[in-house]
Tab-separated table of C-alpha atoms and ligand atoms in Angstrom:
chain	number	residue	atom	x	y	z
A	1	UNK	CA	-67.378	-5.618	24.091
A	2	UNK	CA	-69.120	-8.466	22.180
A	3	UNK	CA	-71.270	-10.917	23.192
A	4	UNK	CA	-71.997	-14.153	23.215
A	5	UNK	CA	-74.943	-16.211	23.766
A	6	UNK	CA	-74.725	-19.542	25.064
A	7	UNK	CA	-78.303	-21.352	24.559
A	8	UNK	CA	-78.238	-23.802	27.033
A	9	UNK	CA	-80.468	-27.317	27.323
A	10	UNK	CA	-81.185	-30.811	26.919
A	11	UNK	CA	-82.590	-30.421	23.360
A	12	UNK	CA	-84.653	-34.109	23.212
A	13	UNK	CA	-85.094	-33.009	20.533
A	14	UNK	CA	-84.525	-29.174	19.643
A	15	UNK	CA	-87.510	-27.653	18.147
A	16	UNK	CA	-88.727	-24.431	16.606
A	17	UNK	CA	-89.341	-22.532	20.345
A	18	UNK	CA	-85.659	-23.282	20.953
A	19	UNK	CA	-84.453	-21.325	17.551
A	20	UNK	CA	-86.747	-18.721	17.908
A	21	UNK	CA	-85.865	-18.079	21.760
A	22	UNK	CA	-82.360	-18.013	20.088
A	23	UNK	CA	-83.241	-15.534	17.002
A	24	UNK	CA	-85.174	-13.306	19.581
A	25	UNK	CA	-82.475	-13.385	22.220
A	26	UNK	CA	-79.901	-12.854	19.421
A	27	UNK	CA	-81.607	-9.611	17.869
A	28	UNK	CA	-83.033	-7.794	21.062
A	29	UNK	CA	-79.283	-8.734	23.064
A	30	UNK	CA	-77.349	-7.841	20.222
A	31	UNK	CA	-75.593	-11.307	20.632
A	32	UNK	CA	-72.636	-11.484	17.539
A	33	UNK	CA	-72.847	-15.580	17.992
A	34	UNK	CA	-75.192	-17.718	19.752
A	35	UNK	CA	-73.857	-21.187	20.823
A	36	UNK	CA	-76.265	-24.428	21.612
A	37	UNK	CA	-74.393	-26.527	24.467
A	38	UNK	CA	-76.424	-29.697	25.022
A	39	UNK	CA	-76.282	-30.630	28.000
A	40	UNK	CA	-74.258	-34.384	28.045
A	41	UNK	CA	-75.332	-35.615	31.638
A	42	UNK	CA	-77.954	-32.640	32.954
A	43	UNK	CA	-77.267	-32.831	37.094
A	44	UNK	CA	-80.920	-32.972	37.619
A	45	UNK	CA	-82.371	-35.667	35.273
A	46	UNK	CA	-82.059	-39.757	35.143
A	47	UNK	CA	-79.878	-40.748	32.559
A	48	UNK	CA	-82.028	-43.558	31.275
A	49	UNK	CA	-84.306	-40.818	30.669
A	50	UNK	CA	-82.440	-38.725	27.762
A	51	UNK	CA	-81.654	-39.929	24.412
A	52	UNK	CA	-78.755	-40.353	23.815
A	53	UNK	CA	-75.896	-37.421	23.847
A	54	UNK	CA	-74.764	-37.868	20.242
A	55	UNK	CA	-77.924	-38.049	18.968
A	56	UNK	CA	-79.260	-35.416	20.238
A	57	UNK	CA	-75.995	-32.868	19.188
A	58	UNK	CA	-76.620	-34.246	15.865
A	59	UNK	CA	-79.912	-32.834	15.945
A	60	UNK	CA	-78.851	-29.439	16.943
A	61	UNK	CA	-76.391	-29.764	13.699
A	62	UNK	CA	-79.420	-30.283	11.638
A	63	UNK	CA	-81.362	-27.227	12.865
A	64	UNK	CA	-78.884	-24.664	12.975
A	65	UNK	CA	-76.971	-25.327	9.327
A	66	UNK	CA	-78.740	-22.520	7.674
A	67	UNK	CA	-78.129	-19.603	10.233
A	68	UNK	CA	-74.231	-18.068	10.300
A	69	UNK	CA	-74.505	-16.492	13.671
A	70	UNK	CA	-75.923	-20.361	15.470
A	71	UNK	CA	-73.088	-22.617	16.398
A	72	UNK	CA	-72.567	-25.520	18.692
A	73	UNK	CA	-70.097	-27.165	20.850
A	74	UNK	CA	-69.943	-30.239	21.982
A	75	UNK	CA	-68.040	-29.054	25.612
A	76	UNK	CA	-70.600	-30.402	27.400
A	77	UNK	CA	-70.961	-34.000	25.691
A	78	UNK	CA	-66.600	-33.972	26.115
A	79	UNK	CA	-66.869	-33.572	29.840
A	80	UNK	CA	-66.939	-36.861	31.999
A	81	UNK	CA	-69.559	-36.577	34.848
A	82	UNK	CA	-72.549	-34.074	35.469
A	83	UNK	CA	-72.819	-31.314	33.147
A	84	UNK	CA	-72.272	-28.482	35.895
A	85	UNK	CA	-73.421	-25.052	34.051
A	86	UNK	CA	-70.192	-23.562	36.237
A	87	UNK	CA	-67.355	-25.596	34.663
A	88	UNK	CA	-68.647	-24.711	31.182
A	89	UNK	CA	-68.672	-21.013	31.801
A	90	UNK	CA	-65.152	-20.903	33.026
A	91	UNK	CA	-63.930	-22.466	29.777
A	92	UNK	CA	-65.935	-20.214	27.918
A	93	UNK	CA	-64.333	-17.538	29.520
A	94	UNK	CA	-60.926	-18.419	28.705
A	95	UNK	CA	-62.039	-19.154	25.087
A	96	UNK	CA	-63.915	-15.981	24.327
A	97	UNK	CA	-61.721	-13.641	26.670
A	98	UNK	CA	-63.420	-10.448	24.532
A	99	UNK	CA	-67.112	-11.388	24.789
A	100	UNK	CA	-69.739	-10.749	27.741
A	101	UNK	CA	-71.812	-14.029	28.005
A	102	UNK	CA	-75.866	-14.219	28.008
A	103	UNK	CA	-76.761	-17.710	29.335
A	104	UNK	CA	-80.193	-18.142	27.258
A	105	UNK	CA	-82.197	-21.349	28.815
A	106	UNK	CA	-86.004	-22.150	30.029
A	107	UNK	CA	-87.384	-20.182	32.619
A	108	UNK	CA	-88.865	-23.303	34.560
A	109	UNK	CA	-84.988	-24.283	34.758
A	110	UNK	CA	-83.732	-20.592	35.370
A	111	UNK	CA	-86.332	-20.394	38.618
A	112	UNK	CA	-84.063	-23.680	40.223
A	113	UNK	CA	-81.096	-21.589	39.632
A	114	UNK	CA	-79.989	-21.091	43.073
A	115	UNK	CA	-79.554	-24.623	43.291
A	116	UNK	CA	-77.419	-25.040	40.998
A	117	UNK	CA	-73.674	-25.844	41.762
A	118	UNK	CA	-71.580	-22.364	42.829
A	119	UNK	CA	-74.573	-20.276	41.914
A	120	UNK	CA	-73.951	-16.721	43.352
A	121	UNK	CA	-70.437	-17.643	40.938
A	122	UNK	CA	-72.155	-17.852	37.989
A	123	UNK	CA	-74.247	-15.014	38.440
A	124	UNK	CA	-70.850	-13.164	38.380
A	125	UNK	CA	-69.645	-14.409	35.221
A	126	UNK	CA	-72.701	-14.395	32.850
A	127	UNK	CA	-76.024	-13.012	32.438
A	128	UNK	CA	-79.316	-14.529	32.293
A	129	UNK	CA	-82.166	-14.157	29.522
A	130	UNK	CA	-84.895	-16.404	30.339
A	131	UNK	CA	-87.081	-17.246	27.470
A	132	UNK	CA	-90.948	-17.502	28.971
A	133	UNK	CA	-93.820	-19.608	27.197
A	134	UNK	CA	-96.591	-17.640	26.656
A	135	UNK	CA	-98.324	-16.743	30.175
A	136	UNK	CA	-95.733	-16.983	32.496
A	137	UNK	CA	-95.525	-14.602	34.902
A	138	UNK	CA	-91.711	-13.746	35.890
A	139	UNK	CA	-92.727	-10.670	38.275
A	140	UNK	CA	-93.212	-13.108	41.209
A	141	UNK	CA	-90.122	-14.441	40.981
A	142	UNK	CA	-88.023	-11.467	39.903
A	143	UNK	CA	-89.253	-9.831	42.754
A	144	UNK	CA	-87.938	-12.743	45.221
A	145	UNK	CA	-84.530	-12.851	43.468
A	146	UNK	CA	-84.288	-8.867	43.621
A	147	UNK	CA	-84.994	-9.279	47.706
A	148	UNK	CA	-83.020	-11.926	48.252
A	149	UNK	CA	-79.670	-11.794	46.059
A	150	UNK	CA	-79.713	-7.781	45.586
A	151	UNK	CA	-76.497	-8.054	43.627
A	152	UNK	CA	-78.324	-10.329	40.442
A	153	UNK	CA	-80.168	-6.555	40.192
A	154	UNK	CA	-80.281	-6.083	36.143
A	155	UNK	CA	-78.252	-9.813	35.420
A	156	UNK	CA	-81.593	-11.714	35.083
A	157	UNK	CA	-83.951	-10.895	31.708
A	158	UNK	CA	-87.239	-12.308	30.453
A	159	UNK	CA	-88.042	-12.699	27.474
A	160	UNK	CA	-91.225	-13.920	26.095
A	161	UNK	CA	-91.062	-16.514	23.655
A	162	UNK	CA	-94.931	-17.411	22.423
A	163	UNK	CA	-92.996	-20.200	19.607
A	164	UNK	CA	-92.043	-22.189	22.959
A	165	UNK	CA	-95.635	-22.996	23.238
A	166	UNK	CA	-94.033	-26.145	21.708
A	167	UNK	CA	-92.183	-28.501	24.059
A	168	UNK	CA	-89.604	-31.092	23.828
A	169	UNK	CA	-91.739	-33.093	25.931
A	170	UNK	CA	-95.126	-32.715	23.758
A	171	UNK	CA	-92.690	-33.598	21.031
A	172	UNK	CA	-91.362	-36.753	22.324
A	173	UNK	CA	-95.567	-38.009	23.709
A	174	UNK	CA	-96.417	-37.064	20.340
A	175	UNK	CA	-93.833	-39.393	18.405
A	176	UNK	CA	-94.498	-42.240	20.974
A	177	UNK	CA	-98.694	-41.207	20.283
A	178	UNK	CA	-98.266	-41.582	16.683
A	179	UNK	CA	-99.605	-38.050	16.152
A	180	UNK	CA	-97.875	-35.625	13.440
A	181	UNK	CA	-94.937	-33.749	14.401
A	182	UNK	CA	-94.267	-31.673	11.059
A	183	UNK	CA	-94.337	-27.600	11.546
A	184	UNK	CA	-92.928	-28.250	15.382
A	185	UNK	CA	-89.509	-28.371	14.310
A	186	UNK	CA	-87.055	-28.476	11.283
A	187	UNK	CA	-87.915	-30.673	8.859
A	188	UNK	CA	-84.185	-32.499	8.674
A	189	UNK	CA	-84.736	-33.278	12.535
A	190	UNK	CA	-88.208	-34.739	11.675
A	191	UNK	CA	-86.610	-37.341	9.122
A	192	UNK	CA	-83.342	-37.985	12.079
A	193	UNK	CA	-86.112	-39.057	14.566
A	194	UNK	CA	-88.239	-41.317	12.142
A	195	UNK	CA	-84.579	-42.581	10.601
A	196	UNK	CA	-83.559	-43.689	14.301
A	197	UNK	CA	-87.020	-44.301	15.652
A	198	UNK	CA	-86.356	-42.035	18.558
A	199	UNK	CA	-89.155	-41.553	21.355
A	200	UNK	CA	-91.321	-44.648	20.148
A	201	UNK	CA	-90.681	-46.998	23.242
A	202	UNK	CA	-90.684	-46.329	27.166
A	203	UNK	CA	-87.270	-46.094	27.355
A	204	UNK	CA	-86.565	-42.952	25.240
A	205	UNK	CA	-90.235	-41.190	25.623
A	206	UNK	CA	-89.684	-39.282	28.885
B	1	NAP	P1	-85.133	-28.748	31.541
B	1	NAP	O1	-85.478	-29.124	32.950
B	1	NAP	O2	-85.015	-29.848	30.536
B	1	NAP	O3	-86.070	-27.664	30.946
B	1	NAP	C1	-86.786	-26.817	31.758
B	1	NAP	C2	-87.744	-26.035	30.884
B	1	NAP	O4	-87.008	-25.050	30.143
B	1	NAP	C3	-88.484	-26.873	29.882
B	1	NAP	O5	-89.761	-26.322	29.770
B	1	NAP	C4	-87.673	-26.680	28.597
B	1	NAP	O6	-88.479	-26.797	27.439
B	1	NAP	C5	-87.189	-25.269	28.729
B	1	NAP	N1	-85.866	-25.035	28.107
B	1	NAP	C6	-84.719	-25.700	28.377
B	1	NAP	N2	-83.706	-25.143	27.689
B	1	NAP	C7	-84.239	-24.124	26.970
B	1	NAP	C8	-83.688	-23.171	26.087
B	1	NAP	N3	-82.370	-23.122	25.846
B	1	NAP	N4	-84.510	-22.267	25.517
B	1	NAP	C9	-85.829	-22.271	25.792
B	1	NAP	N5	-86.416	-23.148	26.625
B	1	NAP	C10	-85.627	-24.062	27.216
B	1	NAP	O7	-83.780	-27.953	31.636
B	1	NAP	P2	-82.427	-28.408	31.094
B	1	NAP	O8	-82.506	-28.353	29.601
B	1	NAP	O9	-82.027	-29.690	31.719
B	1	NAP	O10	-81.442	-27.293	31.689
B	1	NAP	C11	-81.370	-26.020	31.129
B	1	NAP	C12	-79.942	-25.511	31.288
B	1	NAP	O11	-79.660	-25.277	32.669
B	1	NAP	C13	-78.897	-26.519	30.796
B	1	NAP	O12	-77.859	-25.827	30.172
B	1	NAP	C14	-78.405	-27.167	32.085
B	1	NAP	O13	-77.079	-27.646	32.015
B	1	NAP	C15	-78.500	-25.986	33.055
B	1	NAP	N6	-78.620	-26.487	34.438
B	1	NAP	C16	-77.503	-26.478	35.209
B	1	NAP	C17	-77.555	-26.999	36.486
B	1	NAP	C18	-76.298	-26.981	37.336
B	1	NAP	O14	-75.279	-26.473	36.858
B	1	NAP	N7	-76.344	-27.528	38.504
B	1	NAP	C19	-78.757	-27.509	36.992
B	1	NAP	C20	-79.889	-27.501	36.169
B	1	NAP	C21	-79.812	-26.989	34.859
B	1	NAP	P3	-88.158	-27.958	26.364
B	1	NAP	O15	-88.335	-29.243	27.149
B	1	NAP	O16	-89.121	-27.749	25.282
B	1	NAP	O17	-86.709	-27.765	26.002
């Protein structure tokens, strides 16, 4: 069977850890296609908080366009209301009936997955590859999930990423700091932010 990555995230703004976590996951997976799915309205975070939806797919755009097997979709942005990580599975699995999925995100998000909506159901329908900044220790928590939902046994990977030692979030302080930004992420989505002046006041910083 194929498979399919699906490279979940809020993306504000993509950077380089995101497309290596991708590359890596891709090659050591052997993942034919990887998909980015912003998230439109995370479940989690303020609104106010994120930049805008459009802007922020757009950016994505930018930083895949010279890789064939990246791709995006916009399923989440589509959706009205919270960006459940459940409802987007079960239309990928109607639209890529012949493919096994990997759900690549952040570990500090994959740790809050049993809160998420329908959990133990998505653990059924997709596997997990969490992509670690350097130093994180998974064992602790592998070890809990193992003991406490036997049946994610060998659905939940690490992988460590040590390109993720750059962060959306020391992207965005940066921007609003005035400090350089150039070698954190593609070039293209350096000029978007400066075009729209993204992350310079309160609003859009964090
Ligand atoms: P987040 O809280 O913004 O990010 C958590 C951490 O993971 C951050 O350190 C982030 O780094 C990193 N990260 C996020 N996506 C990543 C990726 N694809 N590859 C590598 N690192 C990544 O988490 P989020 O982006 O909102 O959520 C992650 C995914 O989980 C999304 O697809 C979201 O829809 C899903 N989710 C679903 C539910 C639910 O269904 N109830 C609840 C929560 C999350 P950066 O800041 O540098 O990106």
């Amino acid at each position: 069977m194929n498979r399919l990555g699906i490279m979940g995230g809020t993306f504000d703004p993509i950077h380089y850890g995101h497309l290596v976590a991708a590359e890596m996951a891709r090659s050591e997976f052997n993942l034919s296609k990887v998909l980015f799915i912003p998230s439109g309205k995370p479940p989690h975070k303020d609104r106010r908080d994120i930049s805008e939806a459009v802007l922020r797919f757009e950016m994505i755009e930018l930083a895949i366009q010279d890789n064939p097997a990246f791709d995006i979709s916009a399923l989440e942005l589509e959706r009205k209301g919270p960006s459940y990580t459940v409802d987007t599975l079960r239309v990928l699995r109607r639209t890529w009936p012949e493919h096994e999925l990997y759900f690549i995100t952040g570990t500090d998000a994959l740790r809050e997955i049993f809160s998420w909506r329908e959990a133990e159901e998505i653990l059924t329908m997709t596997e997990f590859i969490g992509a670690a900044r350097p130093g994180f220790d998974a064992s602790d928590f592998l070890l809990q999930v193992q003991q406490e939902h036997p049946e994610t046994q060998g659905r939940i990977h690490y992988l460590e990423v040590p390109a993720l030692a750059i962060s959306s979030t020391d992207i965005r302080t940066r921007v609003k700091r005035g400090l350089p930004i150039r070698y954190l992420l593609p070039e293209p989505v350096r000029h978007f932010i400066q075009q729209y002046g993204l992350y310079t006041t309160e609003g859009n910083v964090f």
